[in-house]
Amino acid sequence: TQLLEQSPQFLSIQEGENLTVYCNSSSVFSSLQWYRQEPGEGPVLLVTVVTGGEVKKLKRLTFQFGDARKDSSLHITAAQPGDTGLYLCAGEGGNTDKLIFGTGTRLQVFP
Amino acid sequence: NAGVTQTPKFRILKIGQSMTLQCTQDMNHNYMYWYRQDPGMGLKLIYYSVGAGITDKGEVPNGYNVSRSTTEDFPLRLELAAPSQTSVYFCASSFPGQGREQYFGPGTRLTVT
């Protein structure tokens, strides 16, 4: 069974701070996605990474896929209250049509 | 495009009752999925479908059934509701292919008492 563990589970920070969220597995994934979910809504895709070692930047968010394609990280620079939400990583296996979702990191950014 | 729509938004069931959660997408996606999300947790796959007439089990299929008679619709059926099925249910759809984005509906919050 493929599992994706995220850490930390909860994170409360002040506006302007930096943070990193980790997504780890013992399994290899062909691609990995990060979603953000706001209260009362479904998850929305932020980014997809497909190549080991790949780094993608979206404004203040930096995503990295591990060289072995077993782990990923999300770094947020100068967090803002609008970044508040549940961050979910999701890995795609080799020959499956399914995503395996991580356990989630709930981020709260205070003004 | 409306995207993925789900009905109802909220529902309270008594133990042993049955209900169908509706899901419709208008993006002509081949793949559709049903997930459940327990409080503060990630998503667990219940069932999925790669096209009309084709369905398969996910991680947690017990107590649920699905059908896919059209590309657009993917209803989820709970036959004998149990308190363990209290959760938020999300439907999603996507095109096939590596790294494809899944588009999610707004969810149905179900309470079984």
XYZ file of C-alpha atoms in Angstrom:
224
model
C 0.000 0.000 0.000
C 1.376 3.383 -1.005
C 1.287 6.003 1.735
C 2.128 9.695 1.736
C 2.932 11.256 5.095
C 2.861 15.019 5.426
C 4.558 17.081 8.112
C 3.832 19.096 10.022
C 0.169 18.225 10.505
C -0.626 21.733 11.761
C 1.203 25.021 11.375
C 0.258 28.419 12.848
C 2.474 31.328 11.889
C 2.483 35.111 11.679
C 2.182 36.974 8.415
C 5.608 37.447 6.814
C 7.170 34.220 8.107
C 8.536 31.490 5.872
C 7.507 27.847 6.115
C 8.124 24.458 4.560
C 5.720 21.520 4.303
C 7.027 18.026 3.622
C 5.463 15.070 1.826
C 7.265 11.736 2.240
C 6.792 8.163 1.084
C 8.724 4.934 0.728
C 7.136 4.486 -2.708
C 8.179 5.962 -6.048
C 5.643 8.137 -7.849
C 5.523 8.999 -11.531
C 4.237 12.457 -10.684
C 3.250 14.418 -7.631
C 0.670 17.135 -7.211
C -0.002 19.749 -4.552
C -3.559 20.924 -3.864
C -4.910 23.602 -1.542
C -8.313 23.280 0.052
C -10.240 26.097 1.727
C -13.010 25.462 4.262
C -16.240 24.247 2.671
C -14.685 23.748 -0.756
C -13.003 21.027 -2.760
C -9.227 20.916 -3.298
C -7.745 23.015 -6.100
C -4.550 22.076 -7.930
C -1.498 24.280 -7.302
C 1.194 22.420 -9.234
C 2.262 19.114 -10.764
C 5.884 17.922 -10.726
C 6.944 14.962 -12.838
C 10.760 14.851 -12.984
C 13.035 13.844 -10.094
C 14.773 16.962 -8.745
C 12.304 19.272 -10.458
C 11.693 22.679 -8.874
C 8.672 24.811 -9.752
C 7.895 28.310 -8.515
C 4.501 29.988 -8.324
C 5.016 33.518 -6.998
C 5.886 32.977 -3.294
C 5.444 29.186 -3.442
C 8.339 26.857 -4.363
C 7.720 23.156 -4.982
C 10.410 20.500 -5.220
C 10.199 16.839 -6.241
C 12.855 14.626 -4.656
C 15.570 13.131 -6.848
C 14.238 9.615 -6.180
C 10.624 10.737 -6.743
C 9.602 9.535 -3.273
C 9.195 12.900 -1.579
C 8.313 16.525 -2.165
C 8.345 19.838 -0.358
C 6.391 23.067 -0.519
C 8.100 26.251 0.669
C 6.140 29.474 1.174
C 8.045 32.744 1.468
C 6.544 35.649 3.396
C 3.266 33.903 4.177
C 0.044 35.896 3.942
C -3.379 35.311 5.565
C -4.661 34.335 2.118
C -2.344 31.293 2.219
C -4.435 29.816 5.046
C -5.870 26.417 4.158
C -5.303 22.679 4.012
C -2.381 21.666 1.782
C -2.521 18.188 0.287
C 0.118 16.360 -1.707
C -1.009 13.583 -4.033
C 1.126 11.002 -5.781
C 0.432 9.141 -8.973
C 1.654 5.562 -9.143
C 3.195 3.848 -12.143
C 0.336 1.954 -13.783
C -2.668 3.214 -11.901
C -5.397 5.662 -12.744
C -5.528 6.837 -9.172
C -3.963 9.496 -6.957
C -2.833 8.687 -3.431
C -3.463 11.702 -1.212
C -1.270 12.674 1.706
C -2.470 13.191 5.248
C -2.624 16.985 4.852
C -1.053 20.038 6.493
C -3.374 22.637 7.934
C -1.826 26.111 7.724
C -3.088 29.168 9.597
C -1.458 32.516 8.883
C -2.314 35.308 11.328
C -2.175 38.984 10.338
C -18.921 25.495 -17.762
C -20.266 24.644 -14.317
C -17.422 22.165 -13.743
C -18.238 19.451 -11.193
C -21.533 19.808 -9.367
C -22.703 17.766 -6.382
C -26.061 17.470 -4.692
C -27.121 17.706 -1.953
C -24.725 19.988 -0.053
C -25.800 18.685 3.347
C -27.734 15.639 4.501
C -28.584 13.982 7.799
C -29.440 10.287 7.662
C -30.625 7.867 10.308
C -28.771 4.574 10.729
C -29.959 2.060 8.144
C -31.359 4.612 5.692
C -30.215 4.773 2.087
C -29.366 7.680 -0.167
C -27.689 8.608 -3.427
C -25.135 11.385 -3.732
C -25.285 12.934 -7.170
C -22.269 14.096 -9.202
C -22.267 15.663 -12.662
C -19.454 17.135 -14.742
C -19.695 19.091 -17.979
C -16.039 19.006 -19.033
C -16.302 15.752 -21.012
C -13.802 14.095 -18.670
C -13.391 10.352 -19.015
C -12.317 9.752 -15.424
C -14.445 10.357 -12.352
C -13.779 9.679 -8.686
C -15.486 9.601 -5.319
C -13.525 10.465 -2.178
C -14.402 10.811 1.467
C -12.659 13.225 3.806
C -12.880 12.780 7.539
C -12.314 15.827 9.791
C -8.821 17.282 9.441
C -7.687 14.447 7.202
C -6.698 13.835 3.614
C -8.865 12.195 0.975
C -9.553 8.487 0.677
C -10.693 7.037 -2.640
C -13.995 5.143 -2.506
C -14.643 4.280 -6.159
C -13.509 5.531 -9.525
C -14.461 5.186 -13.181
C -12.385 5.486 -16.341
C -15.402 5.750 -18.636
C -19.099 5.022 -19.044
C -19.881 1.466 -17.982
C -16.541 0.955 -16.180
C -16.091 1.287 -12.420
C -13.517 0.027 -9.932
C -12.948 -0.010 -6.193
C -10.662 2.382 -4.387
C -9.223 2.168 -0.858
C -12.509 2.243 1.110
C -15.386 0.832 -1.024
C -17.274 -1.099 1.670
C -20.802 0.180 2.214
C -20.936 2.067 -1.092
C -21.932 1.379 -4.686
C -21.533 3.354 -7.897
C -22.681 3.302 -11.481
C -21.552 5.185 -14.595
C -24.188 5.058 -17.312
C -23.111 8.316 -18.969
C -19.878 10.294 -19.265
C -21.388 13.157 -17.259
C -22.885 11.406 -14.217
C -21.332 9.303 -11.465
C -23.749 8.763 -8.546
C -22.634 7.224 -5.240
C -25.114 5.026 -3.382
C -25.134 4.339 0.363
C -27.400 1.354 1.016
C -27.449 0.982 4.809
C -26.041 4.116 6.386
C -23.769 3.681 9.404
C -22.250 6.302 11.749
C -18.801 5.450 10.312
C -19.986 6.931 7.017
C -20.303 10.396 8.548
C -17.911 12.403 6.416
C -17.591 14.949 3.636
C -17.831 13.371 0.201
C -16.092 14.835 -2.826
C -16.576 13.950 -6.448
C -13.796 14.720 -8.928
C -13.134 14.311 -12.633
C -10.156 14.438 -14.964
C -8.815 13.603 -18.401
C -6.555 10.539 -18.667
C -2.789 10.966 -18.796
C 0.185 11.447 -16.492
C -0.063 14.301 -14.016
C -3.626 15.109 -14.990
C -5.412 17.643 -12.766
C -8.428 16.439 -10.846
C -11.288 18.926 -10.674
C -13.327 18.677 -7.503
C -16.917 19.454 -6.688
C -17.887 21.476 -3.591
C -18.619 18.384 -1.502
C -21.569 16.841 0.323
C -21.476 16.884 4.125
C -23.203 13.746 5.406
C -24.068 12.997 9.013
C -25.403 9.584 10.049
C -27.037 9.474 13.486
